[in-house]
mmCIF file of C-alpha atoms in Angstrom:
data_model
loop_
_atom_site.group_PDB
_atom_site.id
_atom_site.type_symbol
_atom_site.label_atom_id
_atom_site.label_comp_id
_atom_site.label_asym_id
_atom_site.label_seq_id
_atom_site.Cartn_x
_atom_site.Cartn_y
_atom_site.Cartn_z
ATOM 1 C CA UNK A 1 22.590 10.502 13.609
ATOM 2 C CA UNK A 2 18.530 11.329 13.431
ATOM 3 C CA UNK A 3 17.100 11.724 16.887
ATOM 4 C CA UNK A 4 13.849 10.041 17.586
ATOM 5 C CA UNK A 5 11.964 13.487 17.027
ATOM 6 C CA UNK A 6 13.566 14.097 13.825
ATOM 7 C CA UNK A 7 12.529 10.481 12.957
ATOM 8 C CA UNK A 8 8.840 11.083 14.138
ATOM 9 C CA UNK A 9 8.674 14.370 11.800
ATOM 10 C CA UNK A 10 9.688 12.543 9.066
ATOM 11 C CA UNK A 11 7.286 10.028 9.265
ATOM 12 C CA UNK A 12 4.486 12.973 10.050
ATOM 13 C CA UNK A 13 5.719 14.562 6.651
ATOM 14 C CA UNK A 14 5.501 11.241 4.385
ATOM 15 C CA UNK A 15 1.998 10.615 6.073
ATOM 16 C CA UNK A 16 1.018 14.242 4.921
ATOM 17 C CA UNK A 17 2.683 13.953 1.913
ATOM 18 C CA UNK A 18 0.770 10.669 1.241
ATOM 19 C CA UNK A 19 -2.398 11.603 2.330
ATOM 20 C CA UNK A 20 -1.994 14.685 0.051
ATOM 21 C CA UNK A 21 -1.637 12.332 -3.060
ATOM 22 C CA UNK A 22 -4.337 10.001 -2.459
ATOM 23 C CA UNK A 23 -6.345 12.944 -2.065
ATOM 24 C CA UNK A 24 -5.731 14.402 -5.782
ATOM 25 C CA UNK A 25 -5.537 11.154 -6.761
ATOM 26 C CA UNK A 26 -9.203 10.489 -5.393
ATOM 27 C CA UNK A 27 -9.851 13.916 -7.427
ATOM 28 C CA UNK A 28 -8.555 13.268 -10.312
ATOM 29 C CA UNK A 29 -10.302 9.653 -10.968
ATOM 30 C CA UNK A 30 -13.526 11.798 -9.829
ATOM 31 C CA UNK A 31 -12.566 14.462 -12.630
ATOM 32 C CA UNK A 32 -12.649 11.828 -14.806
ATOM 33 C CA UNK A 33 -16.022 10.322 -15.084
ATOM 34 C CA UNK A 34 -16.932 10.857 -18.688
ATOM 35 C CA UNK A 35 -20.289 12.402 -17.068
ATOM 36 C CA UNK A 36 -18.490 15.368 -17.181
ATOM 37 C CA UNK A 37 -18.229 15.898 -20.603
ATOM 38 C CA UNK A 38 -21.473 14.330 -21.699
ATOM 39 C CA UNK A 39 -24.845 14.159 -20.830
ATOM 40 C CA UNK A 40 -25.014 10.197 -21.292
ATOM 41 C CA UNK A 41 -22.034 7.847 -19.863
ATOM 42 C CA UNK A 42 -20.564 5.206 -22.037
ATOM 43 C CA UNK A 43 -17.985 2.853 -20.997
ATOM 44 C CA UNK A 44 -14.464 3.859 -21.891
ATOM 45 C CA UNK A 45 -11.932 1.180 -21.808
ATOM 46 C CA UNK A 46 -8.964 3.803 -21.467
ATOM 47 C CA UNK A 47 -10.654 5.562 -18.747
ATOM 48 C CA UNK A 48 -11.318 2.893 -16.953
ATOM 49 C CA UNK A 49 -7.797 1.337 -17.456
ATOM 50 C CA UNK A 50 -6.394 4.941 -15.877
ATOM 51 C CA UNK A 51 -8.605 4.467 -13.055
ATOM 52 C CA UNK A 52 -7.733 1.066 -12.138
ATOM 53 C CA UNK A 53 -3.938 2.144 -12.334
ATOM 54 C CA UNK A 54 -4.415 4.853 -10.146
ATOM 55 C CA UNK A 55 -6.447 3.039 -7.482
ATOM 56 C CA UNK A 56 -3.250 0.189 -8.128
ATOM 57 C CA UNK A 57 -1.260 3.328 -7.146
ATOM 58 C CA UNK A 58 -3.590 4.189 -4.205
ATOM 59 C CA UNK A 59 -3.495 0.579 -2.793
ATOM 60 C CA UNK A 60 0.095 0.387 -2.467
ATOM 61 C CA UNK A 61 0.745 3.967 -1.312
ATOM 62 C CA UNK A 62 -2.199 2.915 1.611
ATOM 63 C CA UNK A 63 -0.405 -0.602 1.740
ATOM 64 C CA UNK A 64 3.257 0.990 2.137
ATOM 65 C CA UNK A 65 2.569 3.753 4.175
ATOM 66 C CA UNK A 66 -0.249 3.304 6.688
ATOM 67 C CA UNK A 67 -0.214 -0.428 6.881
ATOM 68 C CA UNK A 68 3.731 -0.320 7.308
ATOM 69 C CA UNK A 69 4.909 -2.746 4.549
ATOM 70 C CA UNK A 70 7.811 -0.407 4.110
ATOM 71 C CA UNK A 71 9.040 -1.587 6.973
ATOM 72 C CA UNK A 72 7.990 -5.418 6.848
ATOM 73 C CA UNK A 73 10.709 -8.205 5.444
ATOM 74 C CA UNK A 74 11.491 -8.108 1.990
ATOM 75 C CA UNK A 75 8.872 -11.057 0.916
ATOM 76 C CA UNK A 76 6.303 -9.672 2.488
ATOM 77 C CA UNK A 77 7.163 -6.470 0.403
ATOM 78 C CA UNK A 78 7.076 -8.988 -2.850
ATOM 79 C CA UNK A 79 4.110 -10.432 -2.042
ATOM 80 C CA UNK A 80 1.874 -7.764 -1.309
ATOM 81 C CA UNK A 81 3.305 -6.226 -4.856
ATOM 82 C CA UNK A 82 2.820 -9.312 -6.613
ATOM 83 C CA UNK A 83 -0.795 -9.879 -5.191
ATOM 84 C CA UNK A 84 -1.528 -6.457 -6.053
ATOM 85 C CA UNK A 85 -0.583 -6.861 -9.621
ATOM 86 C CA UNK A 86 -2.445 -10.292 -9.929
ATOM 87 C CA UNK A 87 -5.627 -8.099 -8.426
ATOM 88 C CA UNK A 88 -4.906 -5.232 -11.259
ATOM 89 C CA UNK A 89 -4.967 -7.697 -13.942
ATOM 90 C CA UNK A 90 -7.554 -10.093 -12.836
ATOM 91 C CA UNK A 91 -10.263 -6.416 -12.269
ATOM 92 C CA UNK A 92 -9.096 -5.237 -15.660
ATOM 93 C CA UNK A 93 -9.286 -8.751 -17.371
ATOM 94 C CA UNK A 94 -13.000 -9.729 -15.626
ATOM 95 C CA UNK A 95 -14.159 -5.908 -17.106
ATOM 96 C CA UNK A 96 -12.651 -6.869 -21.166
ATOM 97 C CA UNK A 97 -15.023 -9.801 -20.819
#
């Protein structure tokens, strides 16, 4: 049986460990403006595809952990996947044309 203060350190720990993430995640996709590398910037389909995953990634860590889907009924869980996908794909598809 977890006591209530071994319940709120747990939840402290996940929001550290999450915050932790989207902050090398917010590094990373920063690391990997092709400015970097090159004086000029051209448009990179697979660099832009590995940014929009990890900002998918982002979304639902932000939408899971701080916003407290993880807790919320199941569809509620579904949707807010499914309408994250359908957001993914619809970014991804409007930058292809």
């Amino acid at each position: 049986m977890t006591d209530a203060t071994g319940i709120r350190h747990n939840a402290t720990r996940l929001m550290t460990w999450t915050w932790a993430v989207l902050t090398a995640i917010t590094v990373g996709s920063w690391w990997l403006a092709p400015a970097h590398f090159t004086g000029t910037v051209h448009a990179s389909t697979a660099i832009t595809a590995l940014v929009l995953v990890l900002t998918l990634v982002k979304v639902r860590l932000i939408l899971w952990n701080f916003m407290e889907v993880r807790t919320a009924p199941r569809w509620l869980k579904a949707s807010a996947d499914v309408w994250l996908g359908a957001l993914f794909v619809s970014v991804f598809a409007i930058y292809l044309v």
